Coordinates of C-alpha atoms and ligand atoms in Angstrom, one line a residue:
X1 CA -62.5 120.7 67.0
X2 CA -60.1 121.0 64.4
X3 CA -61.2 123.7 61.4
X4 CA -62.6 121.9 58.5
X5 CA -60.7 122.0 55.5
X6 CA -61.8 122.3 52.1
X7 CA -60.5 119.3 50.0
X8 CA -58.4 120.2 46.9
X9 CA -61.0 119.4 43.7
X10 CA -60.1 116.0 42.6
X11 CA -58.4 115.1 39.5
X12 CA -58.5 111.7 38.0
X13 CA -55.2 111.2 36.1
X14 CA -55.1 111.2 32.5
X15 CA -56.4 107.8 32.0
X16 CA -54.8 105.5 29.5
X17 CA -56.7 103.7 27.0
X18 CA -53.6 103.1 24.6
X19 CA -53.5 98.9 25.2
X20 CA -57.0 98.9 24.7
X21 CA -57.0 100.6 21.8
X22 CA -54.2 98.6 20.3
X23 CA -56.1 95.7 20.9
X24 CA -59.3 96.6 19.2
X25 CA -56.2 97.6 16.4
X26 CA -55.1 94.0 16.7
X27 CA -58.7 92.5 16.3
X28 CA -60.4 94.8 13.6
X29 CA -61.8 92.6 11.3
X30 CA -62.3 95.3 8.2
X31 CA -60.3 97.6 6.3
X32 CA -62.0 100.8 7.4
X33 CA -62.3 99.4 11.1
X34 CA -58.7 98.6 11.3
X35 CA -57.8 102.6 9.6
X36 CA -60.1 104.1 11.9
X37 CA -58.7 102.2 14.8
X38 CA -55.2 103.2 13.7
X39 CA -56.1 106.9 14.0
X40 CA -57.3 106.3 17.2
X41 CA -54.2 105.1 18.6
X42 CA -52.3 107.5 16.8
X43 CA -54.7 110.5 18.9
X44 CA -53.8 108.2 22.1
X45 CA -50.1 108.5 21.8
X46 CA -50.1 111.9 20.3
X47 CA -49.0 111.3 16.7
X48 CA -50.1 112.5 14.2
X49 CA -51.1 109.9 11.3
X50 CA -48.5 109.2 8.6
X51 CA -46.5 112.4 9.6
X52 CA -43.1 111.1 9.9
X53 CA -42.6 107.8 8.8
X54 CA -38.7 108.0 9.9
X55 CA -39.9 107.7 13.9
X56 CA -43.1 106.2 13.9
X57 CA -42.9 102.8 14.6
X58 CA -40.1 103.9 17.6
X59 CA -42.7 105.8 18.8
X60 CA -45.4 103.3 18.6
X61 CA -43.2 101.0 20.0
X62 CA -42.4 103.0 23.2
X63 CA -46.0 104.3 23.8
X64 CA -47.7 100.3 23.5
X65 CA -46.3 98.0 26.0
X66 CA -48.4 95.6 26.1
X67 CA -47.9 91.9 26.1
X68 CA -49.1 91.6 22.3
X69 CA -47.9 94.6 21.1
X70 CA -44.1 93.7 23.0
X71 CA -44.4 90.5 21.0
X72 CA -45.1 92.0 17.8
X73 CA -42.4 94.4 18.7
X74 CA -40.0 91.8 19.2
X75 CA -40.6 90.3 15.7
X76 CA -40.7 93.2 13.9
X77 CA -37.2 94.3 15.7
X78 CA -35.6 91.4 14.3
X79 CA -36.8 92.6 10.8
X80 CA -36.0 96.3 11.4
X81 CA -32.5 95.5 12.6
X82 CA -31.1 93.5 9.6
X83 CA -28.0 94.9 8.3
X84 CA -29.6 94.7 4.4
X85 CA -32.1 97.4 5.3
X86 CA -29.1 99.4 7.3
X87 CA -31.1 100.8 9.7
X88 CA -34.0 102.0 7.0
X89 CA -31.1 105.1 5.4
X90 CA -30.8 103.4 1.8
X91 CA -34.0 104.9 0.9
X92 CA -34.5 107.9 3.1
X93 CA -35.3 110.0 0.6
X94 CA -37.5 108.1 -1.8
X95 CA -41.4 108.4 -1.9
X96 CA -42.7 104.9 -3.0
X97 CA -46.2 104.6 -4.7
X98 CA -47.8 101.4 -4.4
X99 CA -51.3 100.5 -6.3
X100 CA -53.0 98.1 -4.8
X101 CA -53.5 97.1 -0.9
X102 CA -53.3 93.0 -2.4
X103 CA -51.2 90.7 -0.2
X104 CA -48.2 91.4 -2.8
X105 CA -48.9 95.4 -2.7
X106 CA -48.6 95.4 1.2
X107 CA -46.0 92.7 0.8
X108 CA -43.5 95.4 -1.1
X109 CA -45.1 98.4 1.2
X110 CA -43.3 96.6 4.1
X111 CA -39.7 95.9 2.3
X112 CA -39.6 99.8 0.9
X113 CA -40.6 101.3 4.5
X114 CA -38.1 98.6 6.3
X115 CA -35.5 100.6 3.4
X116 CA -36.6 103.7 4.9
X117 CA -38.8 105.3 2.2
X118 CA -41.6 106.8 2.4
X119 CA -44.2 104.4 1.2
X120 CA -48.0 105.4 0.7
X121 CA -50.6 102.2 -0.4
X122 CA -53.8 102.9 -2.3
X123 CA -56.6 101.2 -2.6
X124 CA -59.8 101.7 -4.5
X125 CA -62.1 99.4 -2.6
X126 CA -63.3 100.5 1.0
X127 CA -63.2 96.7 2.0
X128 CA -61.2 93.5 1.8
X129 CA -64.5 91.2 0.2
X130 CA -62.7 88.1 -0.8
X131 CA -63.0 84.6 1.2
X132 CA -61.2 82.7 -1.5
X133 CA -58.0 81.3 0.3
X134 CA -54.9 81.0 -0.8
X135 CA -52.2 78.3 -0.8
X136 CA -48.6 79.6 0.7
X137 CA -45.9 78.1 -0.1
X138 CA -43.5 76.9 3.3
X139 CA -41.2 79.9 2.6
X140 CA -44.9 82.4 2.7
X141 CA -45.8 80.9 5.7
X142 CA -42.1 81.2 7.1
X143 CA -41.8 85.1 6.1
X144 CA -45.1 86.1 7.5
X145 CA -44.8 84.1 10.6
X146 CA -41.2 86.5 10.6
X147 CA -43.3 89.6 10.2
X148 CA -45.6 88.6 13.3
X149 CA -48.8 87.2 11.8
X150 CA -49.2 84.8 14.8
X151 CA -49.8 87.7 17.0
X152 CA -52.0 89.7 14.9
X153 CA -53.8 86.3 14.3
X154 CA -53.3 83.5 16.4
X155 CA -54.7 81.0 14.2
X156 CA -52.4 81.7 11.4
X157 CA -50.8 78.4 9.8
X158 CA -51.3 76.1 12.9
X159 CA -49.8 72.6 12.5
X160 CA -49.3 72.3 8.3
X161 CA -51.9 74.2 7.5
X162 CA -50.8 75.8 4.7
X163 CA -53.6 78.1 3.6
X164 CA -55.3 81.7 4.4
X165 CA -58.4 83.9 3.0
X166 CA -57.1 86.5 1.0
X167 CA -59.2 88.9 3.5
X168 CA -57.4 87.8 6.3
X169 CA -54.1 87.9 4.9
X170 CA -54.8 91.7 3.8
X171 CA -55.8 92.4 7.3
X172 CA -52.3 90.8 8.5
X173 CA -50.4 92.9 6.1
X174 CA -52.2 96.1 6.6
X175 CA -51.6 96.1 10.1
X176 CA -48.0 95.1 10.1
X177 CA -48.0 98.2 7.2
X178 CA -49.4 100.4 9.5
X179 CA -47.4 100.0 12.7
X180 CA -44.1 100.3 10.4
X181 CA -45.8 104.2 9.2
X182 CA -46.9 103.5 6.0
X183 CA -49.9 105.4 4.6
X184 CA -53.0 103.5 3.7
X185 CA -55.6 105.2 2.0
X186 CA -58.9 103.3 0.9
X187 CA -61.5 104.3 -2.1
X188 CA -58.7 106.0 -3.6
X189 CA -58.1 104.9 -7.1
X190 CA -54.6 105.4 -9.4
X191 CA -55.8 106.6 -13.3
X192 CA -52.2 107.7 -14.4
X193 CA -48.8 109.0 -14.0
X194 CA -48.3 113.1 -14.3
X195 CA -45.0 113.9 -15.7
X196 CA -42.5 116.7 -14.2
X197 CA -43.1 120.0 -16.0
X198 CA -41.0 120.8 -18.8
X199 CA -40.9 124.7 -16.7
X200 CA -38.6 123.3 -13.9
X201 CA -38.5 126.8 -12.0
X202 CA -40.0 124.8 -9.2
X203 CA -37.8 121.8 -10.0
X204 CA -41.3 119.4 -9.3
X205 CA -40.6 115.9 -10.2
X206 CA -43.3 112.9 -10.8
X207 CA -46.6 112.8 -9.9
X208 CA -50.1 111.0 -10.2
X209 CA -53.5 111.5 -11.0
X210 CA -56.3 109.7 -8.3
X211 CA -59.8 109.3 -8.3
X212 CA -61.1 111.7 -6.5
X213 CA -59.4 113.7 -8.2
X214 CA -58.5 116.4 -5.7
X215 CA -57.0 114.1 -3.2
X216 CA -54.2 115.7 -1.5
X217 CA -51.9 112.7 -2.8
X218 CA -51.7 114.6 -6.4
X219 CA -49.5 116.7 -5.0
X220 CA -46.8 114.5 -3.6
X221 CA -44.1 113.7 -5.9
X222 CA -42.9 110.2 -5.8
X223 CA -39.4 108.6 -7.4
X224 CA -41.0 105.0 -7.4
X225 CA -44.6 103.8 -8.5
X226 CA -45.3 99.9 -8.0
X227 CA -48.1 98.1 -10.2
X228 CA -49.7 95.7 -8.0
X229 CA -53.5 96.1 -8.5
X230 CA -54.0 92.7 -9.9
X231 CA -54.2 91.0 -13.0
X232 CA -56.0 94.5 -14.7
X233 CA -53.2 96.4 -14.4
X234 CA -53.5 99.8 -14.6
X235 CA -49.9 101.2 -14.9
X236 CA -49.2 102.2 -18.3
X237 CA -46.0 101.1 -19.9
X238 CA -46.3 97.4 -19.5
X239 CA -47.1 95.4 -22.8
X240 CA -48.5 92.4 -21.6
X241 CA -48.1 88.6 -23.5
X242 CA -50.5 86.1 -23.4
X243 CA -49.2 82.1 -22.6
X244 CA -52.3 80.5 -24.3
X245 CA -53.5 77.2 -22.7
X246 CA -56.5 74.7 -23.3
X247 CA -59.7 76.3 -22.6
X248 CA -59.6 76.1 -18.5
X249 CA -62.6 77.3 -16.8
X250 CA -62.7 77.6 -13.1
X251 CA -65.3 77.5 -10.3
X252 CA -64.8 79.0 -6.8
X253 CA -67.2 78.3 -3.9
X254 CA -67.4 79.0 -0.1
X255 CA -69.6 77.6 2.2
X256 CA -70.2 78.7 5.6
X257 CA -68.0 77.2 8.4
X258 CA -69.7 77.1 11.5
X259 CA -66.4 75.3 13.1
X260 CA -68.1 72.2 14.9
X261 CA -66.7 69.5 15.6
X262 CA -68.2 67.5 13.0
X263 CA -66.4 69.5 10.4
X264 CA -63.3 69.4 12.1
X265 CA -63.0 65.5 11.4
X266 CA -64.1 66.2 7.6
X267 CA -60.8 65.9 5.6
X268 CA -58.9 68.4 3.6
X269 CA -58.5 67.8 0.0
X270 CA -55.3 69.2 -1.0
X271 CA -55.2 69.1 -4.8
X272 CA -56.4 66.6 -6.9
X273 CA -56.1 66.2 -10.8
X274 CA -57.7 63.8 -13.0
X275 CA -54.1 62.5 -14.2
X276 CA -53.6 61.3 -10.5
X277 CA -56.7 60.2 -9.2
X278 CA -59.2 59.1 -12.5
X279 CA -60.7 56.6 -9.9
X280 CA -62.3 60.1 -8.1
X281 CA -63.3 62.0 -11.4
X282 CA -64.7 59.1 -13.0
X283 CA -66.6 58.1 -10.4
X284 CA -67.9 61.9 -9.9
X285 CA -68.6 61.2 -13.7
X286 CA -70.5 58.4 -13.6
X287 CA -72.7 59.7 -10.7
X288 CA -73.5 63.5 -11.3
X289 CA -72.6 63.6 -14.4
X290 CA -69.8 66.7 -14.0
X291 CA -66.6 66.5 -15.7
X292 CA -63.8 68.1 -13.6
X293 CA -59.6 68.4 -14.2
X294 CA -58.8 69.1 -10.9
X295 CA -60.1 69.9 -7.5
X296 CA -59.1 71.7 -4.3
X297 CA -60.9 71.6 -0.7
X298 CA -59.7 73.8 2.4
X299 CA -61.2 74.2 5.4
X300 CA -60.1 77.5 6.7
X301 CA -62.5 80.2 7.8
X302 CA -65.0 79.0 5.0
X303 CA -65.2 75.8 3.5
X304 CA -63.5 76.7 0.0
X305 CA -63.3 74.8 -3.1
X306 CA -61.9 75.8 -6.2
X307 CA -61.8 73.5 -9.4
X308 CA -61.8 73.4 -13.3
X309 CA -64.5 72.2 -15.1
X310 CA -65.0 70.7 -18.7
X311 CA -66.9 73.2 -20.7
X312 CA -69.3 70.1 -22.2
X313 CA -70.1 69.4 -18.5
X314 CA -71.4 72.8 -17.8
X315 CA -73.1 73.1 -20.9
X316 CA -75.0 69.4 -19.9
X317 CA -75.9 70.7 -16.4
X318 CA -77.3 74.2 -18.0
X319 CA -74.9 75.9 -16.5
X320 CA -73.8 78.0 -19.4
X321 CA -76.7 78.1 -21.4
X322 CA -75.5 78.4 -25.0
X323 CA -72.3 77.7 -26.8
X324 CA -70.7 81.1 -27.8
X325 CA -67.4 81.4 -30.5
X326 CA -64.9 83.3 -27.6
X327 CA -64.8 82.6 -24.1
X328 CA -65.7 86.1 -22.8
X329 CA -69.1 85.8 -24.5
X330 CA -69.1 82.1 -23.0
X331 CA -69.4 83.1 -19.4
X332 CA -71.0 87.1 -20.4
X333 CA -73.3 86.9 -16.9
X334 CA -76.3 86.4 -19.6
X335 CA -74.7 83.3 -20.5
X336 CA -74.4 82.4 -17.1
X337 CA -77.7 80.6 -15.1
X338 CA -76.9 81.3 -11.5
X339 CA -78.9 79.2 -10.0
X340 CA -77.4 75.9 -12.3
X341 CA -73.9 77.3 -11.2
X342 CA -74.8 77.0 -7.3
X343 CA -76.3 73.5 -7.9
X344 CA -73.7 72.5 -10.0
X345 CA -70.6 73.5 -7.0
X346 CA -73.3 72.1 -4.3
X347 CA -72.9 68.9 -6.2
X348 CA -69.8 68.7 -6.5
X349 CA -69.2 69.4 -2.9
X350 CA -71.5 66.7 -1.2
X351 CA -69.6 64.2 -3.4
X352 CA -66.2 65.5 -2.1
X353 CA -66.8 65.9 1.3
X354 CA -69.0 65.2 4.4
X355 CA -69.9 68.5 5.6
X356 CA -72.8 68.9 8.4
X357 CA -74.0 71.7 6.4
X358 CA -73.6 73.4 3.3
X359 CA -74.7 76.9 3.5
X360 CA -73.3 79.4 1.0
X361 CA -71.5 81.7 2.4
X362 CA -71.9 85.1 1.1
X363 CA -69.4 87.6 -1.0
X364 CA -69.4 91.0 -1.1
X365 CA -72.7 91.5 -3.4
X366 CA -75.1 90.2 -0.7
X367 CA -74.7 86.6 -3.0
X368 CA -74.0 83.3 -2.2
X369 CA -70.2 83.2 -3.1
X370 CA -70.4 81.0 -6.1
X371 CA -68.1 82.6 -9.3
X372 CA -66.8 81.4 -12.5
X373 CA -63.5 82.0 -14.0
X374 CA -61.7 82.1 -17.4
X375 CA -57.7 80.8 -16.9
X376 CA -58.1 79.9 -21.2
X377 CA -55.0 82.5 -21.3
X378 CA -52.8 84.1 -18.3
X379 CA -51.6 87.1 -19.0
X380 CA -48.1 88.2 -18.2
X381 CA -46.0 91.4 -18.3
X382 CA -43.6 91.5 -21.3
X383 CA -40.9 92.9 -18.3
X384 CA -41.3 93.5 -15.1
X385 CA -39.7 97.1 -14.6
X386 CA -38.4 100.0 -16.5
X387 CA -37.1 103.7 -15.4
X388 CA -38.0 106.9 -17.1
X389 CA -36.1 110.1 -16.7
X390 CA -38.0 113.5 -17.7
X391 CA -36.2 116.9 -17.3
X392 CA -33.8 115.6 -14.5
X393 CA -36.2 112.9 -12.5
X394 CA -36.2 109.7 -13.1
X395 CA -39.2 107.5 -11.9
X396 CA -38.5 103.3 -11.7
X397 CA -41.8 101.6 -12.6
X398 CA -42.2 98.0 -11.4
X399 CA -45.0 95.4 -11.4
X400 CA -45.5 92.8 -8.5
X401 CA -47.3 89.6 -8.0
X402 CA -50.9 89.1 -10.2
X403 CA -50.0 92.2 -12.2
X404 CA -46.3 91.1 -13.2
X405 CA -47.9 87.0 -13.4
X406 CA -51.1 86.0 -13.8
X407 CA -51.4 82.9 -11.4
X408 CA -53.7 79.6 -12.4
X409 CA -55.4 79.5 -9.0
X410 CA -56.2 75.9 -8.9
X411 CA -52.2 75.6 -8.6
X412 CA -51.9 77.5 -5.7
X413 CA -48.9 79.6 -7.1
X414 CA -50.0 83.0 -6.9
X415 CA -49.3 84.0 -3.5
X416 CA -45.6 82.7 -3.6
X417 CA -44.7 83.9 -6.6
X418 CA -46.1 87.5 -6.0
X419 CA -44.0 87.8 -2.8
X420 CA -40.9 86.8 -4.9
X421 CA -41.7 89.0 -7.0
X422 CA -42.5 91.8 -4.0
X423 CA -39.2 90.9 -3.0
X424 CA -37.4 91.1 -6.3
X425 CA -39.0 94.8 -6.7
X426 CA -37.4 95.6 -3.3
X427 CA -34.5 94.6 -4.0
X428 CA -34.5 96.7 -7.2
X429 CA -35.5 99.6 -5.8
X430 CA -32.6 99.5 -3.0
X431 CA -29.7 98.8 -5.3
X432 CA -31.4 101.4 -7.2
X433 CA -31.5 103.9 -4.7
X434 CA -27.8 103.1 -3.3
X435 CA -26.5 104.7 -6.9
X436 CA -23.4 102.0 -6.7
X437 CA -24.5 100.5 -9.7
X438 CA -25.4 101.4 -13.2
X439 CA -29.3 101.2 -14.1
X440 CA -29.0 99.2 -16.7
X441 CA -27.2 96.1 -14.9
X442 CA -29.8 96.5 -12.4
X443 CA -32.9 96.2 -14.6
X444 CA -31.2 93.6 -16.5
X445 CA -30.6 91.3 -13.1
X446 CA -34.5 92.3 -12.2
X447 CA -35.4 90.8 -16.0
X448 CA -33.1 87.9 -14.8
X449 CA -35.1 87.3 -11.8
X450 CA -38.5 87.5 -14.1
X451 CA -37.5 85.3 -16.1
X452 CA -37.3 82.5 -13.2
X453 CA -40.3 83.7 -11.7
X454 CA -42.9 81.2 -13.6
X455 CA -40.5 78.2 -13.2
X456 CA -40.6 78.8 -9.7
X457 CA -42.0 75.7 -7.2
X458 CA -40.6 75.4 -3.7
X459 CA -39.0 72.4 -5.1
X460 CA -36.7 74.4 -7.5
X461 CA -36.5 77.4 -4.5
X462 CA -33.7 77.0 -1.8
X463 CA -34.6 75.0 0.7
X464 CA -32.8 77.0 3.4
X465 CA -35.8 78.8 4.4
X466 CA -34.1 81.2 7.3
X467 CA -31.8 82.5 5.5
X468 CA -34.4 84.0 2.9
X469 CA -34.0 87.7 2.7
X470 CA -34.2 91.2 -0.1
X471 CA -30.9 89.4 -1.5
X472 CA -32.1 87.5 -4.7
X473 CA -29.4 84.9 -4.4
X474 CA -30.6 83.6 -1.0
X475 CA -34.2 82.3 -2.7
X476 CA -33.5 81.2 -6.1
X477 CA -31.0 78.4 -6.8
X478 CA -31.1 78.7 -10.3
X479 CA -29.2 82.1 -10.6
X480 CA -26.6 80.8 -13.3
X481 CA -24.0 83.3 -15.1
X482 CA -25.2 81.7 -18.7
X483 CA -29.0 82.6 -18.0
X484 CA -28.0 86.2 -16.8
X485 CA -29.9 89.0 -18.9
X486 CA -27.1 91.1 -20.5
X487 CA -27.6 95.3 -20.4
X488 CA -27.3 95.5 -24.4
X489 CA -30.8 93.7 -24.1
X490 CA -32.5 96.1 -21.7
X491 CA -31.5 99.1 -22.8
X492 CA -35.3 99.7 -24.2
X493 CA -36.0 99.7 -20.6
X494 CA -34.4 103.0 -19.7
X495 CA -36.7 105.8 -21.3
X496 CA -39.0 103.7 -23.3
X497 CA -40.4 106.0 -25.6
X498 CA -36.9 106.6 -27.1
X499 CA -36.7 103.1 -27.9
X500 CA -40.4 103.1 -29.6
Ligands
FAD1 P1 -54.8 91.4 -5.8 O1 -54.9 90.5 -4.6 O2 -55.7 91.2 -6.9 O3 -54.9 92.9 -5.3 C1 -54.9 94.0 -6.1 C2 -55.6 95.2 -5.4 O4 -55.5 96.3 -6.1 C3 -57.0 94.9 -5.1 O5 -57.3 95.1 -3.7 C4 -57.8 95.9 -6.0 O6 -58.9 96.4 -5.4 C5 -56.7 97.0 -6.0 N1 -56.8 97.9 -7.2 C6 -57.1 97.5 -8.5 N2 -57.1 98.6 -9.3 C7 -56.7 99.7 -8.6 C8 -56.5 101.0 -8.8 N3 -56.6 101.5 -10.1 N4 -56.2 101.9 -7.8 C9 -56.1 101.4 -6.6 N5 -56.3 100.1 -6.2 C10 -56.6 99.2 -7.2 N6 -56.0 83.1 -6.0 C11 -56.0 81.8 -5.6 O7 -55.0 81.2 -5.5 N7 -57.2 81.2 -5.3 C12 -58.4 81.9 -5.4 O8 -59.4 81.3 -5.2 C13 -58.4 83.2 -5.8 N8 -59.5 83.9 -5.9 C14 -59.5 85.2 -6.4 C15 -60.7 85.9 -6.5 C16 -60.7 87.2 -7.0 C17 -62.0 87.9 -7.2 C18 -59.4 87.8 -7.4 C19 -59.4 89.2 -7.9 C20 -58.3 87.1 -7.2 C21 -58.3 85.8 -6.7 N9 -57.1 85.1 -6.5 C22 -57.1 83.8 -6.1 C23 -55.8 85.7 -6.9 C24 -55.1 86.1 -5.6 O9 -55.9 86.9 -4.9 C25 -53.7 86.8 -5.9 O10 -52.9 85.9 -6.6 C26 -53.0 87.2 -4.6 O11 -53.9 87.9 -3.8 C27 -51.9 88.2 -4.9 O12 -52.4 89.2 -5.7 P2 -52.0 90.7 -5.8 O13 -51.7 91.3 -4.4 O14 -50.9 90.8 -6.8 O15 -53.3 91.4 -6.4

C-alpha cells in the first residue's frame, strides 16, 4: 500500500469582497451608510481613507472592475482627462474648504478635486432629510448624466423627466465626491475663519474653527474656503441685499408614492400660474375656497407639490391663525395650526390630481412633510467672492448656489443657477491658482459672471449643451465687453477691511 500522506493544511485564498462592497457603495441610501460603506472599500483595497487624494481615484479605479464601477469609470475618465483640468496639476497644492454637503457644495467639491486640490466637504447634519424635488434645467441634467448619475442611479432623468429629490441628488454627488478622494465629514459644523498668526516662526497660514471643536480639521490650513450652506450663510464677509417682492408665501407637500400603476397614468403638473391658467385657480376658488399664484406637481420618489398661496386664503381656512404686522411673526409655528396646513395641501392636491392614495409622507421630524415658507424677500450676496491676504497668505472666499442666490422655489431656478455658480467659483479658483493673471481682473470677471447669474434661464444660456465646461464663455451668451466689471470697481474686494 502506498504510505499515507498528510495533506498540506488548507488555505482558502484571500477572498475578495471588493465588488460587493462597491455595490452596497453604489446602493446606500443615506449619508452615514454611504460613508461607512466608503471606509469599507477603502479597508478592501488597502487605502487608507482621504490619505492621498492625488492617487486615489487611480487606485480605486484599478482595484473595482466591476461592470458598474467600469461604467462609472468610463464617465468619470472622460471628465478627468479634459485638457481644462490638465491632468488635476493647476491646483496641486491648494486645500479647498467647502461648507455645506448641498447639491451646489458637492457640485464645486468635484470641479476643485478634478483641478487637483485637495478638497474636504463639511456637513453639519448626519443625514440628507429632504424629499422636496428639484427642477434641473436640460444643461443639470446633461452635466450630471456627464458625471455618471445613471449608474449610481438608474432612474435618474428617464425620458424628460426633468426633476430629482434633493436627497437623492446629494447621494449622487456624494458618491461621485468620494470615488474622486474628497473628504466628507458629517455632524461637523463651520463657526468661523482662524486667521494666520501674526508670529510666523512656523509660517502657519489659514485656518477654521468647527463644532466639535477639537476636530482634527482645525488644524489643516486651507488657501480656499467656499460658502455653500444655504440661504443662512454662515461665512462672514458677505453683506447680503434684499430684492423685496409682494408678500409670497409658499407651501411644500409630499405624499407617499407607492409607484402603482394607477399613479403612473396620473399626470405631471409642470408649473402653473394664475396669469396662464385663471380657468384652474378660479375654479379651485370657487370650490375650496383656496386662493393660489401658482402651482407645481412632480411625481418622482414622492408625489411633491409646491405652490404659493394668498395670505387671505390661509387666514379663511385657519391656517394662520391671526394676522401679525411682519411676516416672521405671521408664520412664528404659534401662528401656525398644523393640522389646518395639512388639510389645506390635502385639498389642494385631490383637486389637482387623481392620486389612489394620499398618504403624507414623512420628513425628518417623524411629521407628515407639510411646511410653509416665506419667499416675501430673497436674499442675495452683495458679491460673490473676495481674497484676503494676512502676513503672507492669502485665502479666496467664495459663495455658491442658495448662499450666493436665494432661489424662489416655485420657479425651479435654484438648482441651475447654483451649479453656474459652482462652476463660476471653479473657474475662479483655477485662474486663481495658475498666478497668470492679476487678482483683481479675476474677481472683477467672477462679479461679471454674478451679475448674470439672476437673469439666467436656459433660454438666455447657450444652447450648445456639450460643449459646457469650467470656461465661463461656453455657458453664458451674454458675456459682452460693455457689461464687463472693471478692476477700479473691485478693488474693495481684495483685503476688505482696508477698504471699510
Ligand atoms: P443647500 O441645499 O441648502 O445645502 C446647504 C447644506 O449646508 C445643508 O446640507 C446644510 O445642512 C449645510 N450647512 C448649513 N450650515 C452649515 C454649517 N455651519 N456647517 C456645515 N454645514 C452646514 N428648492 C426647490 O427648488 N424646491 C423645493 O421644494 C425646495 N425645498 C427646500 C426645502 C428646504 C428645507 C431647504 C433648506 C431648501 C429647499 N430648496 C428647494 C432649495 C434647494 O434645496 C437649493 O436651491 C438647492 O439644494 C441648492 O442649494 P445649496 O447646495 O446651495 O444649499
Amino acid at each position: 500500500k502506498p504510505p499515507i500522506i498528510g495533506r498540506a493544511a488548507y488555505v482558502p485564498p484571500k477572498q475578495d469582497f471588493t465588488d460587493t462592497v462597491f455595490n452596497q457603495f453604489v446602493k446606500a441610501q443615506t449619508l452615514k451608510g454611504t460613508l461607512s460603506a466608503f471606509f469599507t472599500l477603502c479597508e478592501q483595497i488597502d487605502v487608507r481613507q482621504f490619505e492621498n487624494h492625488h492617487t486615489f481615484y487611480q487606485t480605486l479605479k484599478d482595484k473595482v472592475r466591476s461592470w458598474k464601477a467600469t461604467a462609472l469609470w468610463s464617465s468619470l475618465d472622460q471628465l478627468v482627462n479634459r485638457e481644462e483640468y490638465a491632468s488635476g496639476s493647476i491646483c496641486a497644492n491648494k486645500k479647498v474648504l467647502i461648507i455645506g454637503a448641498g447639491p451646489c457644495g458637492l457640485r464645486t467639491a468635484i470641479e476643485c478635486a478634478l483641478l487637483g486640490a485637495k478638497v474636504v466637504v463639511i456637513e453639519k447634519r448626519e443625514n440628507f432629510t429632504r424629499n422636496n424635488v428639484l427642477h434641473l434645467w436640460p444643461f443639470v441634467i446633461k452635466d450630471l448624466r456627464k458625471l455618471g448619475a445613471k449608474v449610481l442611479y438608474p432612474k435618474f432623468c428617464p425620458g424628460n423627466i426633468d426633476h430629482i429629490s434633493i436627497r437623492r441628488l446629494q447621494l449622487i454627488l456624494l458618491k461621485i465626491c468620494l470615488c474622486l478622494g474628497i473628504e466628507v465629514h458629517c455632524e461637523v459644523a463651520f463657526q468661523d475663519i482662524v486667521e494666520p498668526p501674526e508670529d510666523q516662526t512656523e509660517g502657519l497660514g489659514w485656518r477654521a474653527k468647527f463644532d466639535p471643536e477639537d476636530h482634527p480639521l482645525s488644524q489643516i490650513q486651507f488657501d480656499v474656503v467656499i460658502g455653500a450652506d444655504g440661504r443662512r450663510n454662515t461665512l462672514k464677509g458677505f453683506e447680503r441685499k434684499k430684492a423685496g417682492r409682494a408678500l409670497a408665501i409658499a407651501l411644500t407637500f409630499n405624499f407617499k408614492n407607492y409607484n402603482s400603476s394607477a399613479e403612473a397614468r396620473v399626470q405631471e403638473i409642470g408649473g402653473i400660474s394664475y396669469q396662464f391658467r385663471q380657468d384652474f385657480f378660479k375654479e379651485m376658488n370657487q370650490k375650496l375656497g383656496i386662493t393660489l399664484e401658482n402651482l407645481v406637481y412632480y411625481k418622482d420618489e414622492t408625489h411633491y407639490f409646491v405652490v404659493t398661496a394668498k395670505k387671505s386664503s390661509l387666514m379663511k381656512k385657519d391656517v394662520i391663525i391671526e394676522d401679525k404686522p411682519t411676516i416672521a411673526e405671521l408664520l412664528a409655528p404659534s401662528n401656525v395650526n398644523y393640522d389646518k396646513l395639512k388639510a389645506y395641501a390635502l385639498e389642494i392636491a385631490t383637486f389637482s390630481t387623481e392620486l389612489p392614495n394620499y398618504d403624507f409622507e414623512i420628513n425628518h421630524h417623524n411629521m407628515p412633510d407639510v411646511a410653509m415658507f416665506d419667499f416675501t424677500s430673497i436674499h442675495l450676496a452683495c458679491h460673490s467672492a473676495f481674497v484676503r491676504n494676512k502676513h503672507g497668505h492669502e485665502l479666496l472666499h467664495c459663495l455658491v448656489g442658495d448662499s450666493l442666490l436665494q432661489p424662489f422655489w416655485p420657479q425651479g431656478t435654484g438648482c441651475g443657477r447654483g451649479f453656474l455658480s459652482s462652476l463660476d467659483a471653479a473657474w475662479m479658483i483655477r485662474e486663481w491658482s495658475l498666478g497668470e493673471r492679476d487678482t483683481l481682473d479675476i474677481l472683477a470677471e467672477r462679479e461679471t459672471l454674478y451679475i448674470l447669474l439672476p437673469n439666467t434661464t436656459p433660454v438666455t444660456l447657450s444652447k450648445d449643451l456639450d460643449s459646457y465646461c469650467l470656461h465661463p464663455g461656453t455657458r453664458y451668451k451674454l458675456l459682452k465687453n460693455e457689461t464687463q466689471v472693471k478692476t477700479e470697481e473691485v478693488k474693495h474686494l481684495y483685503n476688505p477691511e482696508e477698504h471699510a
